[in-house]
mmCIF file of C-alpha atoms in Angstrom:
data_model
loop_
_atom_site.group_PDB
_atom_site.id
_atom_site.type_symbol
_atom_site.label_atom_id
_atom_site.label_comp_id
_atom_site.label_asym_id
_atom_site.label_seq_id
_atom_site.Cartn_x
_atom_site.Cartn_y
_atom_site.Cartn_z
ATOM 1 C CA MET A 13 92.127 101.053 118.578
ATOM 2 C CA LYS A 14 94.938 99.273 117.267
ATOM 3 C CA SER A 15 97.240 101.647 114.379
ATOM 4 C CA ILE A 16 97.821 99.600 111.259
ATOM 5 C CA LEU A 17 100.165 101.675 108.572
ATOM 6 C CA HIS A 18 98.987 99.867 105.201
ATOM 7 C CA PHE A 19 100.792 98.515 102.220
ATOM 8 C CA LEU A 20 100.896 96.540 99.588
ATOM 9 C CA ASN A 21 103.486 94.248 99.916
ATOM 10 C CA GLN A 22 106.858 93.582 101.735
ATOM 11 C CA SER A 23 108.729 96.084 99.499
ATOM 12 C CA ASP A 24 106.396 98.928 99.665
ATOM 13 C CA PHE A 25 106.649 98.271 103.476
ATOM 14 C CA GLU A 26 110.990 98.675 102.967
ATOM 15 C CA SER A 27 110.545 101.558 100.530
ATOM 16 C CA PHE A 28 108.671 103.571 102.665
ATOM 17 C CA THR A 29 110.956 102.989 105.940
ATOM 18 C CA SER A 30 114.292 102.980 104.091
ATOM 19 C CA GLN A 31 113.473 106.652 102.631
ATOM 20 C CA LEU A 32 111.565 107.452 106.061
ATOM 21 C CA LEU A 33 114.396 106.513 108.084
ATOM 22 C CA GLY A 34 116.969 108.219 105.359
ATOM 23 C CA GLU A 35 115.485 111.560 106.486
ATOM 24 C CA ASP A 36 115.362 110.857 109.922
ATOM 25 C CA ARG A 37 118.914 109.377 110.554
ATOM 26 C CA PRO A 38 121.826 111.145 108.162
ATOM 27 C CA ASN A 39 123.738 108.134 108.715
ATOM 28 C CA PHE A 40 121.123 105.409 107.632
ATOM 29 C CA MET A 41 121.932 102.362 104.827
ATOM 30 C CA ALA A 42 119.436 100.379 103.743
ATOM 31 C CA ILE A 43 120.816 96.868 102.932
ATOM 32 C CA GLU A 44 119.652 95.254 99.749
ATOM 33 C CA GLY A 45 118.705 91.613 100.678
ATOM 34 C CA ALA A 46 118.008 89.600 97.368
ATOM 35 C CA GLY A 47 120.431 87.175 98.742
ATOM 36 C CA GLY A 48 120.176 87.285 102.121
ATOM 37 C CA ASP A 49 120.634 90.048 104.558
ATOM 38 C CA GLY A 50 121.616 87.773 107.629
ATOM 39 C CA GLY A 51 119.068 90.211 109.602
ATOM 40 C CA PHE A 52 119.727 93.693 108.691
ATOM 41 C CA ASP A 53 117.955 95.781 106.354
ATOM 42 C CA GLY A 54 119.473 98.946 107.810
ATOM 43 C CA VAL A 55 121.862 99.805 109.777
ATOM 44 C CA ASP A 56 122.734 103.261 110.973
ATOM 45 C CA SER A 57 125.887 103.737 113.574
ATOM 46 C CA ASP A 58 125.111 101.214 116.199
ATOM 47 C CA THR A 59 121.939 99.915 115.014
ATOM 48 C CA VAL A 60 120.134 96.977 113.262
ATOM 49 C CA PHE A 61 117.274 97.589 111.525
ATOM 50 C CA GLN A 62 115.094 94.447 110.499
ATOM 51 C CA MET A 63 112.146 95.470 108.732
ATOM 52 C CA TYR A 64 108.679 93.052 108.341
ATOM 53 C CA PHE A 65 105.640 92.554 106.369
ATOM 54 C CA PRO A 66 103.903 89.117 107.492
ATOM 55 C CA GLU A 67 100.529 89.080 105.504
ATOM 56 C CA THR A 68 97.653 90.255 107.331
ATOM 57 C CA LYS A 69 96.896 86.445 108.688
ATOM 58 C CA ASN A 70 99.838 85.835 109.975
ATOM 59 C CA ARG A 71 99.960 89.501 112.447
ATOM 60 C CA ASN A 72 100.047 87.372 115.283
ATOM 61 C CA LYS A 73 101.836 86.434 118.827
ATOM 62 C CA GLN A 74 103.125 83.399 117.279
ATOM 63 C CA HIS A 75 104.406 84.516 113.467
ATOM 64 C CA TYR A 76 106.067 88.447 115.757
ATOM 65 C CA ILE A 77 107.715 85.379 117.863
ATOM 66 C CA LYS A 78 109.252 83.237 115.636
ATOM 67 C CA LYS A 79 110.333 85.897 113.783
ATOM 68 C CA ILE A 80 112.219 88.230 116.827
ATOM 69 C CA ASP A 81 113.686 84.560 117.696
ATOM 70 C CA THR A 82 114.888 83.926 114.063
ATOM 71 C CA ASP A 83 116.280 87.432 113.411
ATOM 72 C CA ILE A 84 118.188 88.727 116.550
ATOM 73 C CA PRO A 85 120.452 85.928 116.529
ATOM 74 C CA LYS A 86 121.045 86.222 112.844
ATOM 75 C CA ALA A 87 121.595 89.856 113.380
ATOM 76 C CA ARG A 88 124.112 89.145 116.038
ATOM 77 C CA ALA A 89 126.503 86.566 114.310
ATOM 78 C CA THR A 90 126.648 88.541 111.142
ATOM 79 C CA ALA A 91 127.476 91.548 113.065
ATOM 80 C CA ASP A 92 130.153 89.432 114.910
ATOM 81 C CA ARG A 93 131.067 88.049 111.701
ATOM 82 C CA LEU A 94 131.446 91.178 109.759
ATOM 83 C CA ASN A 95 133.117 93.418 113.100
ATOM 84 C CA PHE A 96 129.925 95.568 113.188
ATOM 85 C CA GLU A 97 129.507 96.721 116.818
ATOM 86 C CA ALA A 98 125.840 96.581 117.287
ATOM 87 C CA LYS A 99 124.677 97.560 120.000
ATOM 88 C CA LYS A 100 120.719 98.274 119.244
ATOM 89 C CA TRP A 101 118.153 96.250 117.069
ATOM 90 C CA ILE A 102 114.858 97.875 116.086
ATOM 91 C CA LEU A 103 112.542 95.896 114.580
ATOM 92 C CA ILE A 104 109.928 97.698 112.037
ATOM 93 C CA VAL A 105 107.058 96.483 111.287
ATOM 94 C CA PRO A 106 103.325 98.438 109.958
ATOM 95 C CA GLU A 107 101.326 98.252 113.470
ATOM 96 C CA ASP A 108 101.436 98.491 116.899
ATOM 97 C CA LEU A 109 102.372 95.513 119.016
ATOM 98 C CA SER A 110 100.782 93.873 122.049
ATOM 99 C CA THR A 111 102.757 94.124 125.539
ATOM 100 C CA GLU A 112 103.493 90.380 125.479
ATOM 101 C CA VAL A 113 105.398 90.669 122.336
ATOM 102 C CA THR A 114 107.466 94.117 122.810
ATOM 103 C CA LEU A 115 108.573 92.684 126.125
ATOM 104 C CA TYR A 116 109.741 88.864 124.643
ATOM 105 C CA LEU A 117 111.384 91.578 121.786
ATOM 106 C CA VAL A 118 113.511 93.366 124.718
ATOM 107 C CA ALA A 119 114.305 90.413 126.535
ATOM 108 C CA LYS A 120 115.763 88.399 123.388
ATOM 109 C CA ALA A 121 117.728 91.160 122.423
ATOM 110 C CA LYS A 122 119.030 91.852 125.164
ATOM 111 C CA GLU A 123 120.083 87.816 125.671
ATOM 112 C CA HIS A 124 121.942 88.361 122.532
ATOM 113 C CA GLY A 125 123.708 92.007 123.500
ATOM 114 C CA PHE A 126 121.526 94.554 121.890
ATOM 115 C CA SER A 127 118.663 96.639 123.169
ATOM 116 C CA GLY A 128 116.013 95.870 121.548
ATOM 117 C CA MET A 129 113.193 97.679 120.095
ATOM 118 C CA TYR A 130 110.083 97.325 117.939
ATOM 119 C CA TRP A 131 109.014 100.084 115.622
ATOM 120 C CA GLY A 132 105.461 100.433 114.380
ATOM 121 C CA ALA A 133 102.561 102.037 113.365
ATOM 122 C CA THR A 134 102.665 104.980 115.988
ATOM 123 C CA LYS A 135 106.051 105.736 115.950
ATOM 124 C CA LEU A 136 106.342 105.482 112.214
ATOM 125 C CA THR A 137 103.163 107.329 111.338
ATOM 126 C CA ALA A 138 104.904 110.171 113.742
ATOM 127 C CA LEU A 139 107.721 110.596 111.722
ATOM 128 C CA VAL A 140 105.847 110.965 108.535
ATOM 129 C CA THR A 141 104.901 114.085 109.711
ATOM 130 C CA LYS A 142 107.967 115.844 110.006
ATOM 131 C CA TYR A 143 108.628 114.600 106.929
ATOM 132 C CA PRO A 144 105.232 115.453 104.796
ATOM 133 C CA HIS A 145 106.915 114.409 101.195
ATOM 134 C CA ILE A 146 107.819 110.898 102.088
ATOM 135 C CA LYS A 147 103.677 110.598 102.673
ATOM 136 C CA GLU A 148 103.101 112.285 99.315
ATOM 137 C CA ALA A 149 105.354 109.390 98.316
ATOM 138 C CA PHE A 150 102.861 106.566 99.707
ATOM 139 C CA PRO A 151 99.682 108.756 99.343
ATOM 140 C CA GLY A 152 97.913 105.053 100.410
ATOM 141 C CA VAL A 153 99.595 103.954 103.434
ATOM 142 C CA PHE A 154 97.277 106.973 105.047
ATOM 143 C CA LEU A 155 94.347 106.263 103.221
ATOM 144 C CA PRO A 156 92.912 102.552 105.055
ATOM 145 C CA GLU A 157 89.806 102.530 102.755
ATOM 146 C CA LEU A 158 91.948 102.813 99.557
ATOM 147 C CA LYS A 159 93.631 99.833 100.565
ATOM 148 C CA SER A 160 91.100 97.989 101.405
ATOM 149 C CA ASN A 161 89.584 98.040 98.258
ATOM 150 C CA VAL A 162 92.953 97.620 96.176
ATOM 151 C CA GLU A 163 92.711 94.288 98.632
ATOM 152 C CA ARG A 164 89.640 93.081 97.622
ATOM 153 C CA ILE A 165 90.347 93.627 94.248
ATOM 154 C CA ASP A 166 92.950 91.908 94.033
ATOM 155 C CA GLN A 167 91.151 89.057 95.975
ATOM 156 C CA GLY A 168 88.804 89.310 93.541
ATOM 157 C CA VAL A 169 91.244 88.716 90.637
ATOM 158 C CA GLY A 170 92.449 85.882 92.142
ATOM 159 C CA GLU A 171 89.797 84.012 92.198
ATOM 160 C CA ILE A 172 88.303 85.024 88.777
ATOM 161 C CA LYS A 173 91.304 83.690 87.885
ATOM 162 C CA GLN A 174 91.129 80.242 89.697
ATOM 163 C CA GLN A 175 87.839 79.762 88.345
ATOM 164 C CA LEU A 176 89.061 80.340 84.619
ATOM 165 C CA LEU A 177 91.934 77.644 85.705
ATOM 166 C CA ALA A 178 89.747 75.166 86.925
ATOM 167 C CA GLN A 179 87.889 75.466 83.619
ATOM 168 C CA ALA A 180 90.842 75.611 81.352
ATOM 169 C CA GLY A 181 91.547 71.965 83.400
ATOM 170 C CA ASP A 182 87.667 70.914 82.431
#
């Protein structure tokens, strides 16, 4: 069975992973990317971290490969421009990836002078066991049925809004 962590949105995912990395890696620095992060959501020594939380419907091979194709060259260009000696590029995603996507990531990273890897649900869950206070700060991540219920409620509210807007336009 595929491991997946559940978050409400990209912001929650980035906050969770940044806090987790901050606990696990004392030199980790999160990068605020509202104005464009240049492919860096965080750095640690010689490592660039890119966090990616695609919508559920976009969690497929094509979207992951597109993200890899876009962000690895962008991260290399940013590292070179800033004279940052980046040797590793780590993609952090809320689920475990297929072998095909993983091997593609490793090859693409190598093309751009990085050692490439990804951290998915299995790796993130293993890290969280070391830092239970992080888990406590994000209880919905580890309660998939809660996340599912919230998504259904959110979808229902969206449908009601659309119906009301349609009625208002009549």
